[in-house]
Amino acid sequence: MSTTYLEAIREGLWEEMQRDPNVFLLGEDIGVYGGAFKVTAGFIEEFGERRVVDTPISEAAIVGAAIGASYMGLRPVAEMQFADFISCGFDQIVNFAAKSRYRWDAPVPMVIRAPSGGGIHGGPYHSQNPEMWFVRTPGLKVVCPATAYDAKGLIKSAIRDNDPVLFFEHKGLYRRIKEDLPAGEYTVPIGEAKVVREGRDLSIITYGAMVWVALEAAGRLAEEGISIEVVDLRTLLPLDRETVCESVKKTSKVLLLHEDTRTGGMAGELAATITESVFEYLDGPVVRVTAPDTPVPYSAPLEDAFLPNADKVIEKVRWLYRY
């Protein structure tokens, strides 16, 4: 039976809580209500209120409590109801969790789940992709799964990791993406990208919900005889630069795609990496397709115009292919 992206995260959490009694959940409305998106529905009945903790509306308190619990040998999984609100816990994350191992070799085996992304008409406070606030912070790990398989495997790996992991799960994928998952135990390693479509003419490097945009564009471009390779980063920190560069060496042309806004986005870091490492293989400029540098619009037509889509990708690919 096919498993949704949401259910895959739920299964990963459930299995890890069964496996390790030190794993516990905390966040706003995650217990009795089952979470804003129902990821944790039924958890409090199974594991009890000591392991599924409903918190006050204070992200700083949630993150701070999770850090303290991790110091005591527990493995907290903290939920931000929407990724946008993670800013309220920013100081705790970047000045305490991220620096803890460096300062006194204290591991912080904490996961922060952050439902992110647009496409749900949530407006500027419920639709952001704030991953780059943290990608530039040494000591953190940042994960952005695109598939149900990776969502389950990466949440399990994140919980088992001894460093703080920010787990960005795209709300638009929750019930839209489905696939058959293995019956047995599996994990997906943090820090490894994946080539999800082989191609020869041009590489699209992307992550999160934009993987599906890239695959749609690649399928349509194949009908025109243009062979597209799609690389899903899966993890942004640590970044798998080797897989990115190998793909660019293979195709010699590259388009960088993300839903986040343009300035300071992952595409800029990838462009610098490609230019520094494999410039001599390039047969054209490095091209970006991103959201513009504005807040996410609430209006449905404006949000559609704001978000990258397959048509925008195809337009840029055609130009770069002819270059």
mmCIF file of C-alpha atoms in Angstrom, residues 141-307:
data_model
loop_
_atom_site.group_PDB
_atom_site.id
_atom_site.type_symbol
_atom_site.label_atom_id
_atom_site.label_comp_id
_atom_site.label_asym_id
_atom_site.label_seq_id
_atom_site.Cartn_x
_atom_site.Cartn_y
_atom_site.Cartn_z
ATOM 1 C CA LYS A 141 22.738 19.648 10.148
ATOM 2 C CA VAL A 142 19.953 20.624 7.741
ATOM 3 C CA VAL A 143 17.799 18.048 5.980
ATOM 4 C CA CYS A 144 15.124 18.632 3.298
ATOM 5 C CA PRO A 145 13.552 15.371 2.025
ATOM 6 C CA ALA A 146 11.524 15.307 -1.178
ATOM 7 C CA THR A 147 10.128 11.765 -1.185
ATOM 8 C CA ALA A 148 8.238 9.590 1.263
ATOM 9 C CA TYR A 149 11.115 7.081 1.258
ATOM 10 C CA ASP A 150 13.660 9.759 2.137
ATOM 11 C CA ALA A 151 11.352 11.449 4.653
ATOM 12 C CA LYS A 152 11.103 8.257 6.683
ATOM 13 C CA GLY A 153 14.733 7.248 6.307
ATOM 14 C CA LEU A 154 16.083 10.697 7.092
ATOM 15 C CA ILE A 155 13.892 11.345 10.145
ATOM 16 C CA LYS A 156 15.182 8.067 11.595
ATOM 17 C CA SER A 157 18.790 9.030 10.828
ATOM 18 C CA ALA A 158 18.213 12.501 12.285
ATOM 19 C CA ILE A 159 16.897 11.084 15.563
ATOM 20 C CA ARG A 160 19.909 8.775 15.853
ATOM 21 C CA ASP A 161 22.406 11.559 15.080
ATOM 22 C CA ASN A 162 24.340 13.065 17.987
ATOM 23 C CA ASP A 163 24.270 16.594 16.550
ATOM 24 C CA PRO A 164 21.279 18.961 16.223
ATOM 25 C CA VAL A 165 19.365 18.331 13.012
ATOM 26 C CA LEU A 166 16.846 20.704 11.451
ATOM 27 C CA PHE A 167 14.347 18.631 9.516
ATOM 28 C CA PHE A 168 12.459 20.741 6.966
ATOM 29 C CA GLU A 169 9.383 18.903 5.712
ATOM 30 C CA HIS A 170 7.416 20.539 2.923
ATOM 31 C CA LYS A 171 3.734 20.989 3.754
ATOM 32 C CA GLY A 172 2.750 20.804 0.097
ATOM 33 C CA LEU A 173 4.106 17.259 -0.096
ATOM 34 C CA TYR A 174 2.373 15.901 3.016
ATOM 35 C CA ARG A 175 -0.568 14.227 1.311
ATOM 36 C CA ARG A 176 0.343 14.729 -2.347
ATOM 37 C CA ILE A 177 3.395 12.452 -2.568
ATOM 38 C CA LYS A 178 2.907 8.700 -2.155
ATOM 39 C CA GLU A 179 5.094 5.654 -2.735
ATOM 40 C CA ASP A 180 5.517 2.058 -1.633
ATOM 41 C CA LEU A 181 7.994 1.799 1.239
ATOM 42 C CA PRO A 182 10.059 -1.237 2.234
ATOM 43 C CA ALA A 183 8.502 -3.417 4.907
ATOM 44 C CA GLY A 184 11.715 -3.710 6.905
ATOM 45 C CA GLU A 185 13.946 -1.332 8.814
ATOM 46 C CA TYR A 186 15.915 1.232 6.784
ATOM 47 C CA THR A 187 17.573 4.609 7.150
ATOM 48 C CA VAL A 188 18.847 7.199 4.662
ATOM 49 C CA PRO A 189 22.285 8.668 5.399
ATOM 50 C CA ILE A 190 22.510 12.380 6.172
ATOM 51 C CA GLY A 191 24.847 14.248 3.824
ATOM 52 C CA GLU A 192 24.345 12.227 0.633
ATOM 53 C CA ALA A 193 22.648 13.616 -2.460
ATOM 54 C CA LYS A 194 20.908 11.357 -4.967
ATOM 55 C CA VAL A 195 20.629 11.394 -8.751
ATOM 56 C CA VAL A 196 16.903 10.828 -9.178
ATOM 57 C CA ARG A 197 16.919 11.034 -12.983
ATOM 58 C CA GLU A 198 19.851 10.316 -15.267
ATOM 59 C CA GLY A 199 20.512 12.689 -18.167
ATOM 60 C CA ARG A 200 23.220 13.843 -20.548
ATOM 61 C CA ASP A 201 22.451 17.408 -21.726
ATOM 62 C CA LEU A 202 21.901 19.470 -18.572
ATOM 63 C CA SER A 203 21.811 19.032 -14.795
ATOM 64 C CA ILE A 204 19.122 20.447 -12.490
ATOM 65 C CA ILE A 205 20.300 20.602 -8.882
ATOM 66 C CA THR A 206 17.479 21.013 -6.386
ATOM 67 C CA TYR A 207 15.849 19.787 -3.170
ATOM 68 C CA GLY A 208 12.529 19.541 -1.354
ATOM 69 C CA ALA A 209 9.310 20.122 -3.273
ATOM 70 C CA MET A 210 11.250 21.473 -6.250
ATOM 71 C CA VAL A 211 12.515 17.962 -6.995
ATOM 72 C CA TRP A 212 9.034 17.207 -8.306
ATOM 73 C CA VAL A 213 8.995 20.423 -10.345
ATOM 74 C CA ALA A 214 12.345 19.443 -11.851
ATOM 75 C CA LEU A 215 11.113 15.947 -12.694
ATOM 76 C CA GLU A 216 7.986 17.343 -14.348
ATOM 77 C CA ALA A 217 10.097 19.727 -16.411
ATOM 78 C CA ALA A 218 12.535 16.950 -17.317
ATOM 79 C CA GLY A 219 9.715 14.721 -18.508
ATOM 80 C CA ARG A 220 8.291 17.422 -20.729
ATOM 81 C CA LEU A 221 11.709 18.380 -22.087
ATOM 82 C CA ALA A 222 12.433 14.745 -22.963
ATOM 83 C CA GLU A 223 9.647 15.026 -25.537
ATOM 84 C CA GLU A 224 11.752 17.747 -27.202
ATOM 85 C CA GLY A 225 14.839 15.553 -27.186
ATOM 86 C CA ILE A 226 16.535 17.326 -24.258
ATOM 87 C CA SER A 227 17.957 14.905 -21.688
ATOM 88 C CA ILE A 228 17.883 16.295 -18.159
ATOM 89 C CA GLU A 229 19.688 14.931 -15.102
ATOM 90 C CA VAL A 230 18.028 15.753 -11.765
ATOM 91 C CA VAL A 231 20.027 15.738 -8.534
ATOM 92 C CA ASP A 232 18.153 15.823 -5.214
ATOM 93 C CA LEU A 233 20.449 17.266 -2.551
ATOM 94 C CA ARG A 234 18.356 15.781 0.302
ATOM 95 C CA THR A 235 20.770 17.324 2.845
ATOM 96 C CA LEU A 236 21.902 20.959 2.668
ATOM 97 C CA LEU A 237 24.345 20.789 5.580
ATOM 98 C CA PRO A 238 26.628 18.914 5.226
ATOM 99 C CA LEU A 239 26.404 19.469 1.466
ATOM 100 C CA ASP A 240 27.307 16.662 -0.924
ATOM 101 C CA ARG A 241 29.446 18.751 -3.261
ATOM 102 C CA GLU A 242 30.988 15.691 -4.910
ATOM 103 C CA THR A 243 27.704 14.427 -6.357
ATOM 104 C CA VAL A 244 26.832 17.927 -7.583
ATOM 105 C CA CYS A 245 30.186 18.388 -9.306
ATOM 106 C CA GLU A 246 30.145 14.911 -10.863
ATOM 107 C CA SER A 247 26.764 15.647 -12.434
ATOM 108 C CA VAL A 248 27.988 18.981 -13.817
ATOM 109 C CA LYS A 249 31.112 17.312 -15.218
ATOM 110 C CA LYS A 250 28.835 14.822 -16.969
ATOM 111 C CA THR A 251 26.412 17.284 -18.584
ATOM 112 C CA SER A 252 28.459 20.547 -18.721
ATOM 113 C CA LYS A 253 25.397 22.708 -18.146
ATOM 114 C CA VAL A 254 23.562 23.324 -14.887
ATOM 115 C CA LEU A 255 20.381 24.949 -13.611
ATOM 116 C CA LEU A 256 19.992 25.528 -9.874
ATOM 117 C CA LEU A 257 16.428 25.406 -8.564
ATOM 118 C CA HIS A 258 14.920 26.164 -5.169
ATOM 119 C CA GLU A 259 11.689 27.508 -3.697
ATOM 120 C CA ASP A 260 13.518 29.818 -1.303
ATOM 121 C CA THR A 261 14.057 33.448 -2.288
ATOM 122 C CA ARG A 262 17.026 34.253 -4.509
ATOM 123 C CA THR A 263 19.474 36.419 -2.570
ATOM 124 C CA GLY A 264 21.521 34.320 -0.164
ATOM 125 C CA GLY A 265 19.787 31.129 -1.289
ATOM 126 C CA MET A 266 21.377 27.699 -1.718
ATOM 127 C CA ALA A 267 21.774 28.347 -5.449
ATOM 128 C CA GLY A 268 24.410 30.980 -4.728
ATOM 129 C CA GLU A 269 26.477 28.544 -2.650
ATOM 130 C CA LEU A 270 26.113 25.860 -5.293
ATOM 131 C CA ALA A 271 27.116 28.285 -8.063
ATOM 132 C CA ALA A 272 30.270 29.209 -6.164
ATOM 133 C CA THR A 273 31.097 25.541 -5.563
ATOM 134 C CA ILE A 274 30.618 24.676 -9.234
ATOM 135 C CA THR A 275 32.644 27.663 -10.421
ATOM 136 C CA GLU A 276 35.504 26.921 -8.040
ATOM 137 C CA SER A 277 35.613 23.174 -8.622
ATOM 138 C CA VAL A 278 34.485 22.313 -12.154
ATOM 139 C CA PHE A 279 34.528 25.583 -14.093
ATOM 140 C CA GLU A 280 36.512 24.054 -16.965
ATOM 141 C CA TYR A 281 33.684 21.573 -17.623
ATOM 142 C CA LEU A 282 31.007 24.237 -18.093
ATOM 143 C CA ASP A 283 29.649 24.974 -21.575
ATOM 144 C CA GLY A 284 27.374 27.777 -20.420
ATOM 145 C CA PRO A 285 26.620 30.066 -17.497
ATOM 146 C CA VAL A 286 25.250 28.730 -14.217
ATOM 147 C CA VAL A 287 21.521 29.551 -14.230
ATOM 148 C CA ARG A 288 19.163 29.974 -11.252
ATOM 149 C CA VAL A 289 15.403 29.531 -10.970
ATOM 150 C CA THR A 290 14.147 30.657 -7.566
ATOM 151 C CA ALA A 291 11.401 32.614 -5.883
ATOM 152 C CA PRO A 292 11.819 36.403 -6.077
ATOM 153 C CA ASP A 293 13.074 38.474 -3.157
ATOM 154 C CA THR A 294 9.671 39.226 -1.650
ATOM 155 C CA PRO A 295 7.568 37.820 1.190
ATOM 156 C CA VAL A 296 5.341 34.924 0.176
ATOM 157 C CA PRO A 297 2.036 36.365 -1.098
ATOM 158 C CA TYR A 298 -1.254 35.327 0.474
ATOM 159 C CA SER A 299 -3.278 35.796 -2.737
ATOM 160 C CA ALA A 300 -3.500 32.504 -4.631
ATOM 161 C CA PRO A 301 -2.709 33.990 -8.081
ATOM 162 C CA LEU A 302 0.184 35.985 -6.645
ATOM 163 C CA GLU A 303 1.556 32.946 -4.828
ATOM 164 C CA ASP A 304 1.388 30.968 -8.064
ATOM 165 C CA ALA A 305 3.368 33.724 -9.762
ATOM 166 C CA PHE A 306 5.855 33.803 -6.868
ATOM 167 C CA LEU A 307 6.667 30.085 -6.769
#
